[in-house]
Coordinates of C-alpha atoms and ligand atoms in Angstrom, one line a residue:
X261 CA 125.5 79.8 144.8
X262 CA 122.9 82.2 143.7
X263 CA 122.9 83.7 140.2
X264 CA 120.5 86.4 139.0
X265 CA 120.3 87.2 135.4
X266 CA 119.1 90.7 134.0
X267 CA 117.9 89.8 130.5
X268 CA 115.2 91.2 128.0
X269 CA 114.7 87.3 126.9
X270 CA 114.1 85.5 130.2
X271 CA 112.4 82.5 128.2
X272 CA 115.7 81.7 126.6
X273 CA 116.9 80.3 129.8
X274 CA 114.3 77.7 130.3
X275 CA 116.4 74.9 128.5
X276 CA 119.5 75.6 130.5
X277 CA 117.6 76.0 133.7
X278 CA 115.7 72.6 133.2
X279 CA 118.2 70.2 131.5
X280 CA 121.3 68.7 132.3
X281 CA 123.8 69.6 135.1
X282 CA 122.4 73.1 135.5
X283 CA 118.8 71.7 135.7
X284 CA 119.9 69.2 138.4
X285 CA 121.9 71.8 140.4
X286 CA 118.7 74.1 140.2
X287 CA 116.4 71.1 141.5
X288 CA 118.7 70.2 144.3
X289 CA 119.0 73.5 145.5
X290 CA 122.9 73.7 144.9
X291 CA 122.3 76.8 142.5
X292 CA 119.5 79.5 142.9
X293 CA 118.8 81.0 139.3
X294 CA 116.4 84.0 139.1
X295 CA 115.5 86.1 136.0
X296 CA 115.1 90.0 136.0
X297 CA 113.6 91.7 132.9
X298 CA 114.5 95.4 132.6
X299 CA 111.1 95.4 130.5
X300 CA 109.4 95.0 133.8
X301 CA 111.0 98.2 135.1
X302 CA 110.3 100.5 132.2
X303 CA 107.9 103.3 133.2
X304 CA 106.3 104.6 130.0
X305 CA 103.0 103.1 128.1
X306 CA 105.2 101.3 125.5
X307 CA 107.5 99.7 128.1
X308 CA 110.7 101.2 126.3
X309 CA 114.0 99.9 127.2
X310 CA 116.1 101.2 124.3
X311 CA 116.9 104.4 122.3
X312 CA 119.0 105.7 119.5
X313 CA 122.6 106.4 120.3
X314 CA 123.8 109.9 120.9
X315 CA 126.2 111.0 118.2
X316 CA 124.2 108.7 115.7
X317 CA 125.2 105.5 113.9
X318 CA 123.5 102.2 113.5
X319 CA 121.4 100.1 116.1
X320 CA 119.8 101.0 119.7
X321 CA 121.4 101.3 123.0
X322 CA 119.8 99.9 126.2
X323 CA 118.6 102.6 128.5
X324 CA 120.1 103.4 132.0
X325 CA 116.8 103.4 134.2
X326 CA 115.3 100.3 133.3
X327 CA 118.6 98.5 133.7
X328 CA 119.5 99.9 137.1
X329 CA 115.9 99.0 138.3
X330 CA 116.3 95.4 137.1
X331 CA 119.7 95.2 138.7
X332 CA 118.4 96.7 141.9
X333 CA 115.6 94.2 141.9
X334 CA 118.1 91.4 141.5
X335 CA 120.2 92.9 144.5
X336 CA 117.1 92.7 146.3
X337 CA 116.5 89.2 145.5
X338 CA 119.9 88.1 146.5
X339 CA 119.5 90.0 150.0
X340 CA 116.4 88.1 150.5
X341 CA 118.0 84.8 149.8
X342 CA 121.0 85.5 151.8
X343 CA 119.1 86.7 154.9
X344 CA 116.8 83.6 154.8
X345 CA 119.6 81.2 154.4
X346 CA 121.9 82.9 156.8
X347 CA 124.5 83.3 154.0
X348 CA 127.1 86.3 153.8
X349 CA 125.3 89.3 152.5
X350 CA 126.5 92.3 150.8
X351 CA 125.9 93.2 147.2
X352 CA 126.4 90.5 144.4
X353 CA 129.0 91.5 141.9
X354 CA 127.4 92.4 138.6
X355 CA 129.1 90.7 135.6
X356 CA 128.3 92.2 132.2
X357 CA 128.6 89.9 129.2
X358 CA 130.0 92.0 126.4
X359 CA 132.4 91.6 123.5
X360 CA 134.7 94.0 125.1
X361 CA 135.1 91.9 128.3
X362 CA 138.0 89.7 129.4
X363 CA 137.7 86.1 127.8
X364 CA 136.1 83.6 130.2
X365 CA 138.6 81.0 131.3
X366 CA 138.2 77.9 133.6
X367 CA 140.2 79.8 136.0
X368 CA 137.5 82.6 135.8
X369 CA 134.7 80.2 136.0
X370 CA 136.4 78.6 139.2
X371 CA 136.6 82.2 140.5
X372 CA 133.0 82.8 140.0
X373 CA 131.9 79.3 141.5
X374 CA 133.7 80.4 144.7
X375 CA 131.3 83.5 145.2
X376 CA 128.0 83.4 147.2
X377 CA 126.2 85.2 144.4
X378 CA 126.5 86.9 141.1
X379 CA 124.4 89.1 138.9
X380 CA 124.8 88.6 135.0
X381 CA 123.8 91.2 132.8
X382 CA 123.0 90.2 129.2
X383 CA 123.0 93.0 126.8
X384 CA 121.0 93.3 123.4
X385 CA 121.2 95.6 120.5
X386 CA 124.7 97.5 120.3
X387 CA 125.0 97.2 124.2
X388 CA 124.0 99.1 127.4
X389 CA 124.4 102.8 128.1
X390 CA 128.0 103.3 129.5
X391 CA 126.6 104.9 132.6
X392 CA 125.4 101.6 133.7
X393 CA 128.8 100.1 133.3
X394 CA 130.2 103.0 135.3
X395 CA 127.6 102.8 138.1
X396 CA 126.7 99.2 138.5
X397 CA 129.1 96.9 136.7
X398 CA 132.0 95.1 138.5
X399 CA 133.4 92.9 135.9
X400 CA 133.0 92.6 132.1
X401 CA 133.3 89.2 130.6
X402 CA 133.4 87.8 126.7
X403 CA 133.0 84.2 125.9
X404 CA 135.5 84.5 122.7
X405 CA 136.1 86.5 119.7
X406 CA 133.2 86.1 117.4
X407 CA 129.8 88.0 117.0
X408 CA 126.6 86.9 118.7
X409 CA 123.3 88.7 118.8
X410 CA 123.2 89.3 122.5
X411 CA 124.6 88.3 125.8
X412 CA 122.2 85.6 126.8
X413 CA 123.9 82.7 125.2
X414 CA 127.2 84.0 126.8
X415 CA 125.3 84.2 130.2
X416 CA 124.1 80.5 129.9
X417 CA 127.7 79.5 128.9
X418 CA 128.9 81.1 132.3
X419 CA 126.0 79.4 134.2
X420 CA 126.8 76.1 132.8
X421 CA 130.6 76.3 133.4
X422 CA 130.0 77.5 136.8
X423 CA 127.2 75.2 137.9
X424 CA 129.4 72.1 137.3
X425 CA 132.1 73.3 139.6
X426 CA 129.8 73.7 142.6
X427 CA 130.1 71.3 145.7
X428 CA 127.2 68.9 145.5
X429 CA 126.7 69.3 141.7
X430 CA 126.9 66.3 139.5
X431 CA 129.8 67.7 137.4
X432 CA 131.7 68.5 140.6
X433 CA 133.4 65.1 140.8
X434 CA 134.2 64.8 137.4
X435 CA 135.6 68.4 137.2
X436 CA 137.9 67.6 140.2
X437 CA 139.2 64.4 138.7
X438 CA 139.9 65.9 135.3
X439 CA 141.8 68.8 137.1
X440 CA 144.1 66.4 138.8
X441 CA 144.3 63.8 136.1
X442 CA 144.5 65.8 132.9
X443 CA 146.1 68.8 134.4
X444 CA 145.9 71.1 131.5
X445 CA 146.0 68.6 128.6
X446 CA 143.3 68.1 125.9
X447 CA 141.3 64.9 126.5
X448 CA 142.4 61.3 125.0
X449 CA 140.2 59.8 122.4
X450 CA 137.2 57.6 123.7
X451 CA 135.8 54.5 122.2
X452 CA 132.8 52.3 123.1
X453 CA 131.3 49.1 121.6
X454 CA 131.3 47.6 119.1
X455 CA 135.0 46.6 118.8
X456 CA 135.0 47.4 114.8
X457 CA 132.8 50.2 113.4
X458 CA 132.9 51.6 110.0
X459 CA 135.9 49.1 109.4
X460 CA 137.9 50.9 112.2
X461 CA 139.0 49.0 115.2
X462 CA 139.3 50.2 118.8
X463 CA 143.0 50.6 119.8
X464 CA 144.5 47.3 121.2
X465 CA 145.7 49.0 124.3
X466 CA 142.0 49.7 125.4
X467 CA 141.3 46.0 124.9
X468 CA 144.3 44.8 126.8
X469 CA 142.6 44.6 130.3
X470 CA 146.0 45.9 131.7
X471 CA 145.1 49.1 133.7
X472 CA 148.8 50.3 133.4
X473 CA 148.6 50.0 129.5
X474 CA 145.4 51.8 129.1
X475 CA 146.7 54.6 131.5
X476 CA 149.8 55.0 129.4
X477 CA 148.1 54.9 126.3
X478 CA 145.7 57.7 127.4
X479 CA 148.3 59.9 128.6
X480 CA 150.3 59.5 125.5
X481 CA 147.3 60.6 123.3
X482 CA 146.6 63.5 125.6
X483 CA 150.0 64.7 125.5
X484 CA 150.4 63.9 121.7
X485 CA 147.1 65.7 120.8
X486 CA 147.9 68.8 123.0
X487 CA 151.3 68.9 121.2
X488 CA 149.8 68.8 117.8
X489 CA 146.7 71.0 118.4
X490 CA 147.1 73.3 121.1
X491 CA 151.0 73.5 121.6
X492 CA 150.5 76.8 123.6
X493 CA 149.0 74.8 126.5
X494 CA 152.3 73.1 126.8
X495 CA 154.4 76.3 127.2
X496 CA 156.1 76.6 130.8
X497 CA 155.0 73.2 131.7
X498 CA 156.9 71.1 134.4
X499 CA 157.7 67.9 132.6
X500 CA 158.0 64.5 134.3
X501 CA 160.3 61.9 132.8
X502 CA 157.3 59.6 132.0
X503 CA 155.6 62.5 130.2
X504 CA 158.5 63.3 128.1
X505 CA 159.1 59.6 127.1
X506 CA 155.3 59.2 126.2
X507 CA 155.3 62.4 124.0
X508 CA 158.3 61.3 122.3
X509 CA 156.8 57.8 121.7
X510 CA 153.6 59.6 120.4
X511 CA 155.6 61.6 118.0
X512 CA 157.7 58.8 116.8
X513 CA 154.6 56.5 116.3
X514 CA 152.8 59.3 114.3
X515 CA 155.8 60.3 112.2
X516 CA 154.6 60.9 108.7
X517 CA 150.9 60.9 109.7
X518 CA 150.7 64.7 110.9
X519 CA 149.8 66.0 107.5
X520 CA 152.9 68.1 107.5
X521 CA 154.4 69.0 104.0
X522 CA 157.9 67.7 103.4
Ligands
9D3_692 C1 127.6 94.1 115.0 C2 127.6 94.9 116.2 N1 129.1 95.1 116.8 C3 129.5 96.4 116.0 C4 131.0 96.3 116.0 C5 129.1 95.3 118.2 C6 128.3 94.2 118.9 C7 127.4 94.5 119.8 C8 126.6 93.6 120.4 C9 128.7 92.7 118.8 C10 128.0 91.8 119.5 C11 126.9 92.2 120.3 C12 126.1 91.3 121.1 N2 127.2 90.2 121.7 C13 127.1 90.2 123.0 O1 126.4 90.9 123.8 C14 128.3 89.5 123.8 C15 129.2 88.4 123.0 C16 129.6 88.2 121.7 O2 129.1 88.7 120.8 N3 130.6 87.4 121.6 C17 131.2 86.8 122.5 N4 131.0 87.1 123.9 C18 129.9 87.9 124.0 S1 129.4 88.4 125.4 C19 128.3 89.2 125.1

């Protein structure tokens, strides 16, 4: 997959591009990642990319022309890559990171990872001139309901979530396993050596050496924690007899330890 990012702060992307699963995906060629700075497309002496909002009010708005030029440069970059690699061409969808967008979910990350290319547009200040959205944006994404100072961190979140899903990336095997294995549940607790730390022992089931005992314990924990912490994830679930029994066991074993006031 190829991802172009339109941003006033390309230097912020160094860490994500060089380290971890994304870094590996870039180095092995599974992921192409290119940065496009609207400031490089500003035409005045001061390389201006923002201006005051019509109608007044606080803050600044990113101007149309430098943004459209940077998006066009990104589209041209993708066309070059697609032609050289014999990949399906056609414009890459432009995804604007904005608090007004739909929330990023694992399903949306998967849909993005299925694309040959995408252009992520990271806003700064109060956001981009709405005509950019009208003329060049295909989809708007948020990463959740809290206030950040720009779209760069959200764009990096999207890149990380997508990169680990790409065939041939290091996270790909793990992500395929977790989808079949934990099927929408929260993770179970993890332990490593030593057997006792801070006066707390590793659960005996994990030391039993019995794969079936370990598997049942982990599944019970995953079901119980999901029930306690994120019950909405269990709505509409198809329950197997074993899962039902494991959750009942978890609840009876933890009765009186859930912090509830009685
Ligand atoms: C304080 C300014 N706000 C006035 C109501 C609006 C606002 C503008 C720009 C709030 C945040 C931002 C910058 N944020 C993003 O560009 C952003 C974002 C976010 O802040 N939270 C979650 N997801 C995203 S995606 C892009």
